[in-house]
Every structure is written in C-alpha cells, then in structure tokens.
mmCIF file of C-alpha atoms and ligand atoms in Angstrom:
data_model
loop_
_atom_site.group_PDB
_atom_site.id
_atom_site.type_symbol
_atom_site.label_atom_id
_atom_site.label_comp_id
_atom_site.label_asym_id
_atom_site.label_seq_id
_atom_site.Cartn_x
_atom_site.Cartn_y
_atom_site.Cartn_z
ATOM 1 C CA UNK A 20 0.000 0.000 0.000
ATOM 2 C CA UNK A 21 1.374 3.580 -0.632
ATOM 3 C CA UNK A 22 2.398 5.975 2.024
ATOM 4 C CA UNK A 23 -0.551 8.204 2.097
ATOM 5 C CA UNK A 24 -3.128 5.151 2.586
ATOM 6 C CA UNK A 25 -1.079 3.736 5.302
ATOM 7 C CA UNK A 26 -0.971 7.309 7.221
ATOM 8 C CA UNK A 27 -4.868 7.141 6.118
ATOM 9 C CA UNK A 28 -5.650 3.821 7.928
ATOM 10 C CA UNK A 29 -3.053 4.618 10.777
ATOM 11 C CA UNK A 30 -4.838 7.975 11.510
ATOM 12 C CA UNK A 31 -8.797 6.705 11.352
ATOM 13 C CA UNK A 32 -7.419 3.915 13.739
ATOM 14 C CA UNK A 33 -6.708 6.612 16.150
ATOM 15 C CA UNK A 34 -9.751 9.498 15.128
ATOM 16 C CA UNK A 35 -12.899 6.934 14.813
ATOM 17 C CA UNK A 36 -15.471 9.713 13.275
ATOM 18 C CA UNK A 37 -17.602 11.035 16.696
ATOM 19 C CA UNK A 38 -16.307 8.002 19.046
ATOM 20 C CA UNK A 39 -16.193 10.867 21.953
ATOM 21 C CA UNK A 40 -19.559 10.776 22.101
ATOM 22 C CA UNK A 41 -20.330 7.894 23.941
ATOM 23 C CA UNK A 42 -20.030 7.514 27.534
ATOM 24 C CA UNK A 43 -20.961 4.037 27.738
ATOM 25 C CA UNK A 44 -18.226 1.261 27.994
ATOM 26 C CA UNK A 45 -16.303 0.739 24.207
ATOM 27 C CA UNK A 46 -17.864 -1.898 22.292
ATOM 28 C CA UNK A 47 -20.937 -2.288 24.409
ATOM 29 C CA UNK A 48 -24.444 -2.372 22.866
ATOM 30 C CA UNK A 49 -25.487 0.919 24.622
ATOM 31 C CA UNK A 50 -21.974 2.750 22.895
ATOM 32 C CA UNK A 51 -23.519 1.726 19.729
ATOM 33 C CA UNK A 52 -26.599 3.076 20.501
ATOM 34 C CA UNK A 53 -25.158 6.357 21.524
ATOM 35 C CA UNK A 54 -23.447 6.615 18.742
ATOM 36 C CA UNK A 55 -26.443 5.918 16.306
ATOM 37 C CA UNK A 56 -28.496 8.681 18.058
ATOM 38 C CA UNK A 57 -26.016 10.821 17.834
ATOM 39 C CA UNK A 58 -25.557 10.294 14.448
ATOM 40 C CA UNK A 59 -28.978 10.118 13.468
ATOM 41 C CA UNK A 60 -29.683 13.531 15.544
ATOM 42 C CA UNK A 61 -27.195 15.333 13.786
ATOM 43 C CA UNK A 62 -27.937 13.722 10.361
ATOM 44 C CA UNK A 63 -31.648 13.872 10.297
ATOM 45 C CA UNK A 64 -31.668 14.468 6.916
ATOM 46 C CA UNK A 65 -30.116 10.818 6.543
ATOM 47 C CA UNK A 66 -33.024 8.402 6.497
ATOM 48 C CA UNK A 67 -35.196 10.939 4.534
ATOM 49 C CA UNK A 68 -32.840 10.893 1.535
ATOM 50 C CA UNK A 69 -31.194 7.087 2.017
ATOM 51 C CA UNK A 70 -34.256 4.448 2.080
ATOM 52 C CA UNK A 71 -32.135 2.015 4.854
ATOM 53 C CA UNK A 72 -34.916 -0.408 4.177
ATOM 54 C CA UNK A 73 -35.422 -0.061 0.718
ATOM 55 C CA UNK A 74 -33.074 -3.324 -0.583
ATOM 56 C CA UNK A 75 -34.313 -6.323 1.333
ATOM 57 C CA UNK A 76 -32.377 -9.022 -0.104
ATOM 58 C CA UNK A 77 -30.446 -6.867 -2.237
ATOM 59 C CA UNK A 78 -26.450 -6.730 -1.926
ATOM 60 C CA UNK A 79 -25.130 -3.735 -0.546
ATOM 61 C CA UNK A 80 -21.376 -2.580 -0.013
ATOM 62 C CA UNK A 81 -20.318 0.273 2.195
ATOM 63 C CA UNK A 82 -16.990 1.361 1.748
ATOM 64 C CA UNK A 83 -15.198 3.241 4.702
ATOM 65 C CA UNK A 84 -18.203 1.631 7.008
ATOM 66 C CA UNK A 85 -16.491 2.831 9.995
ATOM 67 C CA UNK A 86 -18.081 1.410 12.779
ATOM 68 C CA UNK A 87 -20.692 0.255 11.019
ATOM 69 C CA UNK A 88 -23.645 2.523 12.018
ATOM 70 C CA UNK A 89 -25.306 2.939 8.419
ATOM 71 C CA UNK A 90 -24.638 -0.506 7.361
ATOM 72 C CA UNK A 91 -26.371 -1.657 10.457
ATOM 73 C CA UNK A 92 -29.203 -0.085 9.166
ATOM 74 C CA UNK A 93 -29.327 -1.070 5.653
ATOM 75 C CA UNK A 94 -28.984 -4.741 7.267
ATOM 76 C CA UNK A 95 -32.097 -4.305 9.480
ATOM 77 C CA UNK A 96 -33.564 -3.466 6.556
ATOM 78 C CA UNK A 97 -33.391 -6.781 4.635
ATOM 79 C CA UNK A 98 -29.994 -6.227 2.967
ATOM 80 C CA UNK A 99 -27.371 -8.450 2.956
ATOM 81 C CA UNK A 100 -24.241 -6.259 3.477
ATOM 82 C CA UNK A 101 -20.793 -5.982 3.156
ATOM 83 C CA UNK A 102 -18.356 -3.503 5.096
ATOM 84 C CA UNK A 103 -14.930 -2.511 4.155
ATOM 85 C CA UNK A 104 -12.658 -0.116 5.978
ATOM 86 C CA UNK A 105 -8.654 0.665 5.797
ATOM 87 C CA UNK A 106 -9.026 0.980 9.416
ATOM 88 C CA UNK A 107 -8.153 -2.484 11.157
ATOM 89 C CA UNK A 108 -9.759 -1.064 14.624
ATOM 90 C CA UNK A 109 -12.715 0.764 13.215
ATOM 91 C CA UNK A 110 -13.848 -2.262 11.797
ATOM 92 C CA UNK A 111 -13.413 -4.408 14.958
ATOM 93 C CA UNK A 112 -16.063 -1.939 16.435
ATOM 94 C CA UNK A 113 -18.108 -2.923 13.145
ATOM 95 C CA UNK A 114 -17.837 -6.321 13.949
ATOM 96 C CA UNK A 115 -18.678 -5.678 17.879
ATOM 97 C CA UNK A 116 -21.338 -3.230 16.869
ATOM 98 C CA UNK A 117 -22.834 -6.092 13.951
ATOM 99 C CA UNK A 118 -22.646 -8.801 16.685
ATOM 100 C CA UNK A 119 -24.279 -6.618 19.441
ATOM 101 C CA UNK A 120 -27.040 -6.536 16.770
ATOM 102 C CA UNK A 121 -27.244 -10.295 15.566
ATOM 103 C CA UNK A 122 -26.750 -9.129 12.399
ATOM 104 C CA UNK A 123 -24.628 -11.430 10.088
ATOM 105 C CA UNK A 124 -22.722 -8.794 7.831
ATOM 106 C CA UNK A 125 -19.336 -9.613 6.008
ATOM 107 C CA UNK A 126 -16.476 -6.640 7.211
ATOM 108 C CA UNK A 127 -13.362 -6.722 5.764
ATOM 109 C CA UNK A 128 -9.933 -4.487 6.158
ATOM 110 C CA UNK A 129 -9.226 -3.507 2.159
ATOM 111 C CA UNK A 130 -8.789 -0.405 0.501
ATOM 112 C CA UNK A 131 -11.733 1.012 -1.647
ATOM 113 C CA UNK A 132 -9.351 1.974 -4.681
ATOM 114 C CA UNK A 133 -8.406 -1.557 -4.890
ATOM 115 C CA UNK A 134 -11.925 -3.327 -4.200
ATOM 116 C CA UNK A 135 -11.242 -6.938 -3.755
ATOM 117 C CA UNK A 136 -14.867 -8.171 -5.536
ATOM 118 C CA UNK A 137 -16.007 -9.129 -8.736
ATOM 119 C CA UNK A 138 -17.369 -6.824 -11.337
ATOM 120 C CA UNK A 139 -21.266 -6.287 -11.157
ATOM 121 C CA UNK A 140 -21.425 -7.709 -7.827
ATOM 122 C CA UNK A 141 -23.344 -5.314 -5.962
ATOM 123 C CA UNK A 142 -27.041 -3.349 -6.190
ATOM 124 C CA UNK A 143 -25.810 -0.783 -3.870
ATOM 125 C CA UNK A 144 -22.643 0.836 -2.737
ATOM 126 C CA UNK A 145 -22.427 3.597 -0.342
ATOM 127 C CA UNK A 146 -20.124 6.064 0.981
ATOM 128 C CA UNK A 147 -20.616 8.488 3.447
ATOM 129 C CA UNK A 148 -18.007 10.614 4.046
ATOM 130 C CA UNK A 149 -15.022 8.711 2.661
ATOM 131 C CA UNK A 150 -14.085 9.917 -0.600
ATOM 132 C CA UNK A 151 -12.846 13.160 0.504
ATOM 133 C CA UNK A 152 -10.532 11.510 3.070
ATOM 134 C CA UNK A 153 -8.854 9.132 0.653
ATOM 135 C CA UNK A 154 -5.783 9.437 -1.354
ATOM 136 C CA UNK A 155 -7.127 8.848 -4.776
ATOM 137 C CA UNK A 156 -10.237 9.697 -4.919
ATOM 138 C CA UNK A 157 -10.844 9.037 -8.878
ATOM 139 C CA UNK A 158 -9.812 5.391 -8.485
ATOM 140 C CA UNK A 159 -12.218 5.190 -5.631
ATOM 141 C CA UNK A 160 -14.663 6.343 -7.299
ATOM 142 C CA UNK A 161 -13.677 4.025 -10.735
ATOM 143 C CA UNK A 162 -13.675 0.820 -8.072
ATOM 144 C CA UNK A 163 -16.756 1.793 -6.642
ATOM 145 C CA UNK A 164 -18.277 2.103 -10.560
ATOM 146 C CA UNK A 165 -16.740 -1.205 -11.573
ATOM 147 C CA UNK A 166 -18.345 -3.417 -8.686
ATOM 148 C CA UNK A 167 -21.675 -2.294 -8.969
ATOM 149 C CA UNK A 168 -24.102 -4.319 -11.757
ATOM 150 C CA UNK A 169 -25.552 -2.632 -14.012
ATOM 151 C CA UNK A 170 -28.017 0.276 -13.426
ATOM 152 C CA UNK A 171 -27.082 -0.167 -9.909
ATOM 153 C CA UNK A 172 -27.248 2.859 -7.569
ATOM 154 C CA UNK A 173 -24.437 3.973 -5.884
ATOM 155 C CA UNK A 174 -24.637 6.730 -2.998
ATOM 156 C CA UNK A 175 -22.022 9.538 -1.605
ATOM 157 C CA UNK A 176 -21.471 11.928 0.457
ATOM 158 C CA UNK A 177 -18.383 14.742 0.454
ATOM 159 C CA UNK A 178 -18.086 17.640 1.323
ATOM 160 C CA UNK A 179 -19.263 20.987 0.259
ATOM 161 C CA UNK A 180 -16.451 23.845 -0.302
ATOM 162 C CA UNK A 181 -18.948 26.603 -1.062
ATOM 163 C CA UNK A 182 -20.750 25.915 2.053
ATOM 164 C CA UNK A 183 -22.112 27.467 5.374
ATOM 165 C CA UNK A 184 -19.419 25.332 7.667
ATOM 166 C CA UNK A 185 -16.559 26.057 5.801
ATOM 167 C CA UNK A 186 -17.341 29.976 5.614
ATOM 168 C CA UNK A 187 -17.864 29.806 9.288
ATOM 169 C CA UNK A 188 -14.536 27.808 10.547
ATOM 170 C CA UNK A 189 -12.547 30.382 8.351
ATOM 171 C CA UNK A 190 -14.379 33.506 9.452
ATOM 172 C CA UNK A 191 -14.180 31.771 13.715
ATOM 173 C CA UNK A 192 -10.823 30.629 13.598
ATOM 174 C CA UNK A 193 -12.297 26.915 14.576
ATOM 175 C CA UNK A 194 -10.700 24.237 12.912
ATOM 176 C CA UNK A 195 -13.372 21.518 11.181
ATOM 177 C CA UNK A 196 -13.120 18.116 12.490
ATOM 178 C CA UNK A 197 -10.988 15.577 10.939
ATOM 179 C CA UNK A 198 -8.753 18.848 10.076
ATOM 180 C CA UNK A 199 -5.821 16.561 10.729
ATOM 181 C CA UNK A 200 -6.492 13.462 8.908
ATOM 182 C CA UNK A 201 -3.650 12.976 6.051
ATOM 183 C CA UNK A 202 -6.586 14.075 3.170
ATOM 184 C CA UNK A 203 -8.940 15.857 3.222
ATOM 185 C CA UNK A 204 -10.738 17.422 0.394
ATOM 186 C CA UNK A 205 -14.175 19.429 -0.113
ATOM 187 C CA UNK A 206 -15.335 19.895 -3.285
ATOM 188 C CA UNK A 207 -17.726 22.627 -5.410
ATOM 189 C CA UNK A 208 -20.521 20.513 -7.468
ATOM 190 C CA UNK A 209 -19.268 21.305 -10.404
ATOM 191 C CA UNK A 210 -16.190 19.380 -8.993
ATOM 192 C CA UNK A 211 -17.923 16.177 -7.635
ATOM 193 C CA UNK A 212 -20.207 16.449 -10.358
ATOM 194 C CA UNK A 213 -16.425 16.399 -12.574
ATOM 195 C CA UNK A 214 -15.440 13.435 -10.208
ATOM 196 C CA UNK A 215 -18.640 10.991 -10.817
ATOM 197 C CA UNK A 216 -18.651 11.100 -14.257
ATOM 198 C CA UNK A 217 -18.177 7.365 -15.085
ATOM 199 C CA UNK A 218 -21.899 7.500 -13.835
ATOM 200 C CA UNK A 219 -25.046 7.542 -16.294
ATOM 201 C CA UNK A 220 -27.305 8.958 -14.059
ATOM 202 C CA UNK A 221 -26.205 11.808 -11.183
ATOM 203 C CA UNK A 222 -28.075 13.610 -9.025
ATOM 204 C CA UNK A 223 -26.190 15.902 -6.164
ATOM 205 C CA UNK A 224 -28.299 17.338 -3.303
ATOM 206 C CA UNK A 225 -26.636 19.680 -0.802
ATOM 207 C CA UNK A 226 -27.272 18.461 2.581
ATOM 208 C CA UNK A 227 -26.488 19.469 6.786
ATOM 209 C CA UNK A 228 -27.775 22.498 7.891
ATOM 210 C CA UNK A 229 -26.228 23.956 11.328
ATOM 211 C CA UNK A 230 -27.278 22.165 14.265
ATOM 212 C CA UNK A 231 -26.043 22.563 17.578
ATOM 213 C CA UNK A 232 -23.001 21.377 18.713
ATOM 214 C CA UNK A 233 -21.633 18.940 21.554
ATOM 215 C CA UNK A 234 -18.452 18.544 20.262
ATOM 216 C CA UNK A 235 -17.136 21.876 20.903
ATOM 217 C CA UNK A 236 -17.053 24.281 23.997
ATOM 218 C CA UNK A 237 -16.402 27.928 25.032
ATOM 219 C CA UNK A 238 -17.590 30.781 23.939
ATOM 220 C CA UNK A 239 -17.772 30.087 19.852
ATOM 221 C CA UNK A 240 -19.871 27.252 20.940
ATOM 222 C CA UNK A 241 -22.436 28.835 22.800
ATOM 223 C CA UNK A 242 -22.474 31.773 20.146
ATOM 224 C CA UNK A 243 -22.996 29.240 17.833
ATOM 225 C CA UNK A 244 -25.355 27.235 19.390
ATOM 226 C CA UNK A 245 -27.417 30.092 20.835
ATOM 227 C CA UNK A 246 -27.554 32.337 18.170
ATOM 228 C CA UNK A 247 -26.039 31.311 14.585
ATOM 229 C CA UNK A 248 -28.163 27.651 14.406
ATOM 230 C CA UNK A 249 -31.859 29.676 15.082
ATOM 231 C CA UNK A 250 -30.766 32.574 12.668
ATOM 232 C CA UNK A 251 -29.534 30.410 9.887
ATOM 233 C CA UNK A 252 -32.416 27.708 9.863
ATOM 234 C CA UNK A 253 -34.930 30.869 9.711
ATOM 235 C CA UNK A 254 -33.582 31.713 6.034
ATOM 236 C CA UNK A 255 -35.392 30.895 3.485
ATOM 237 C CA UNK A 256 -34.298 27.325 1.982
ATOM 238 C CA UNK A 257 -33.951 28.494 -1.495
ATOM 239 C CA UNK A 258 -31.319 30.587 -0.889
ATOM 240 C CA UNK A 259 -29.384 28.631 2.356
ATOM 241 C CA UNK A 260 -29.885 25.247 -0.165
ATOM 242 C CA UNK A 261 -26.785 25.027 -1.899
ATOM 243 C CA UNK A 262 -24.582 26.128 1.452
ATOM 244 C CA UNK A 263 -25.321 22.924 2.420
ATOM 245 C CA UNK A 264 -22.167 21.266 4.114
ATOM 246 C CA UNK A 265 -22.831 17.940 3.138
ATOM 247 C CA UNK A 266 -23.273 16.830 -0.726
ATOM 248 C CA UNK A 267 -24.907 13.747 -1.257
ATOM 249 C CA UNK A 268 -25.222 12.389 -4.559
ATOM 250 C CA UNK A 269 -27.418 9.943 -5.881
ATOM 251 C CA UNK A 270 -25.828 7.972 -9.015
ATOM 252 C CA UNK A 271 -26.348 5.183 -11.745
ATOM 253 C CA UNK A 272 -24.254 3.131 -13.467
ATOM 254 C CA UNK A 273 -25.482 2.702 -17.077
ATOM 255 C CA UNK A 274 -27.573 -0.349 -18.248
HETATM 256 C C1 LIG B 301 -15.126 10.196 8.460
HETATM 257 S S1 LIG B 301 -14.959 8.448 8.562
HETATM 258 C C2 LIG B 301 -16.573 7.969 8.021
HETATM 259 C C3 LIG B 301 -16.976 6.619 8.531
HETATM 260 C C4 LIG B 301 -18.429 6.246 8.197
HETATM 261 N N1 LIG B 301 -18.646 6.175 6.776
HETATM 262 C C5 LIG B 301 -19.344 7.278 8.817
HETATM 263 O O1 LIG B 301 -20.008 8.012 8.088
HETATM 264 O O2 LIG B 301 -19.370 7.326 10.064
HETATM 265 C C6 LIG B 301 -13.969 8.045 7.122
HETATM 266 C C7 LIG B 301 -13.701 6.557 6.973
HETATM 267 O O3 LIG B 301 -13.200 6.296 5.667
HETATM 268 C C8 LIG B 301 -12.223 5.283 5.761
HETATM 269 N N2 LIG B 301 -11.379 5.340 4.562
HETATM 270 C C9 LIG B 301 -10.665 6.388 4.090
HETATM 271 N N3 LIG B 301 -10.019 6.039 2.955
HETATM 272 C C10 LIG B 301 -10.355 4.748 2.696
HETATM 273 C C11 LIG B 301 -10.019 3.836 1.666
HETATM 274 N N4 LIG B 301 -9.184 4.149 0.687
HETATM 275 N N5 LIG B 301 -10.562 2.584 1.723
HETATM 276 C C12 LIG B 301 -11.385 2.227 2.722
HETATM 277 N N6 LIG B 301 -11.740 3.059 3.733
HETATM 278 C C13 LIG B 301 -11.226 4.306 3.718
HETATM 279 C C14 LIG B 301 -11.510 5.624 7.055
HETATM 280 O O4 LIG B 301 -10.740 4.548 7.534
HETATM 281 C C15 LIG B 301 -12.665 6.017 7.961
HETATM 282 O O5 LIG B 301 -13.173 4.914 8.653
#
C-alpha cells in the first residue's frame, strides 16, 4: 500500500469519526446506541434521503463503514451487506457493533481503490463521508463504478467547499473536524459532479444544515449554538440550499 493510505488507515485507527460521544463502555451495545443517536440527531436528513430499508435481499457494499452505524441499518432493513474499511480497529467496532445486533454482515480491512470483488457484484454501494478523506479519490470512485451491476445505484457523500461550515470555521478561527487526517478534500458541485462522471445517471443534493453542537465548547460554541443555528435555519431554503455542508449524490451506473 502507498504511504498516504497507510498514514490514512493509521490515523482513522486513532480518530474513529464522533467516538467521543459515547459515555458508555467501548464496544458495548449501549456505545452503539449512543453513537447511532447521535448520528442520526445530527444527520436527520439521513433516512429521509437514504431508504435504509429499501433493498431487502439486495447486496449492498459500504466502503469506509467505519463502525458500522449505516450498514447496520441497511442490514435491518433486509440487505445483505458488506463492510470494508482501511481501518483495522474501526472495523473491529463494526464487527462488535454487527454482533451486538445479531446481524450477520461480512467486514473486511481492504482499501476502496483496490476493491477486492467481482465486477457487477453489488445493487448498492455507499459512501458516506469517505471519498474526501482518501488518497485517490478518482480510483475510488472508478472501483466503486466497476463493482456495482448494471443500473445499480451507488450513494455519496463529500463535502461541500462553497458551504455554510466552511465559511464559518474560516471567518471563527475553529478548525473543522478531521482537520488533521492525512486528506482531506471538499469539493464545489461542479467538482464532484467532474469526479462521478463514469456514472449515467447523477443527481447531487446539498445536505447538513447547522445544528447545535456537543463537540465543541467555550464561547464560539455557545455563540454558535445560541444564536447562529436559530438565525440560519430561519432563512429561506432556497437561498441557504446550496450552502449545504454535506453533498450527497445519488448515481447510476449505465444499463
Ligand atoms: C469520516 S470516517 C466515516 C466513517 C463512516 N462512513 C461514517 O459516516 O461514520 C472516514 C472513513 O473512511 C475510511 N477510509 C478512508 N479512505 C479509505 C479507503 N481508501 N478505503 C477504505 N476506507 C477508507 C476511514 O478509515 C474512515 O473509517
């Protein structure tokens, strides 16, 4: 494996996405929990755009599962799913978090840019906030093209450049989480549009409003929280739309 995807698994060994959260002991059924509501809370725009139960029996692959919260889902759901992760420790929690569940899921430690499955092997693969963390994200995307059968859907998320978040941390001096991690990209639409062309069918939608945060503390924080979150959401939507943080596309590979 190259440099940057070791540093890349070495670093989301150490910086599982919102692990902080949870009070309850690592591993245990309530952590998981915690960590799905807090998820969910944050993301409520998640299971209005992403039908979790709409592929019973269907194959479904989530690349950079991370723990495994969204795959749990799509397996409650009827799926049969498949996890992979660079991340050796995030997907031990998977595997915890899967067993906690009874669900029988297949997780595996591989790199999305080199997908270890057949061509048109899968109805639906998914990947939430991976893309702009990995080193090349055009092979990712190629891989992630290539496995799917044909007119299958795949699903993304990345994040947006032009957007509400990333106007605030510059104009507050507040760092965004995951800052740190070896990549990280955002992207304009045209730009992920650019990056999912090997895909028939595309449809972006510009996602994550401000909410208020636990994460951080001080002063910024309660400023933010108090203030910034009530203001913003009062805008009209057709103009706060396409500062959404979070763009999630919606994509087909051709027949
Ligand atoms: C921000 S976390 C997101 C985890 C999960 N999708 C979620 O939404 O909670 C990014 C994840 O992508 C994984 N990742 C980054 N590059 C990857 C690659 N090339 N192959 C597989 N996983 C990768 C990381 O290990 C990490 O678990």
């Amino acid at each position: 494996m190259d440099v940057t995807l070791d540093a890349i698994a070495t670093y989301w060994d150490t910086h599982i996405h919102d692990l902080e959260i949870a009070t309850a002991p690592l591993g245990s059924r309530e952590f998981f929990a915690q960590l799905d509501k807090y998820r969910f809370d944050k993301l409520h725009y998640l299971p209005r755009l992403v039908n979790f139960a709409g592929y019973p029996g269907q194959s479904v692959l989530e690349v950079g599962c991370g723990v495994g919260l969204d795959l749990a889902r799509f397996a409650q759901g009827g799926a049969n799913v498949t996890g992979i992760d660079l991340s050796p420790i995030a997907l031990d929690l998977a595997r915890q978090n899967m067993a906690q569940q009874g669900i029988n899921a297949r997780l595996e430690v591989m790199n999305g840019e080199e997908i270890g499955f057949a061509d048109n092997s899968f109805d639906l693969v998914y990947a939430h906030g991976v893309v702009q963390y990995t080193a090349h994200p055009e092979a990712m995307i190629a891989e992630m093209h290539r496995v799917l059968r044909p007119q299958g859907q795949a699903i993304l998320m990345v994040y947006n450049r032009l957007s509400w978040l990333n106007a605030l941390s510059k104009l507050m001096n507040v760092g965004l989480e995951h800052a740190d991690a070896p990549v990280l990209r955002k992207y304009s639409l045209k730009e992920f549009r650019r990056l999912l062309a090997p895909f028939a069918q595309v449809k972006i939608v510009p996602e994550r409003f401000p909410v208020k945060t636990k994460l951080h503390k001080g002063w910024k924080a309660t400023l933010f929280n108090e203030l910034f979150v009530g203001l913003f959401n009062r805008l009209p939507q057709a103009m706060t739309r396409p500062l959404g943080w979070h763009l999630m596309a919606f994509a087909r590979k051709e027949a």
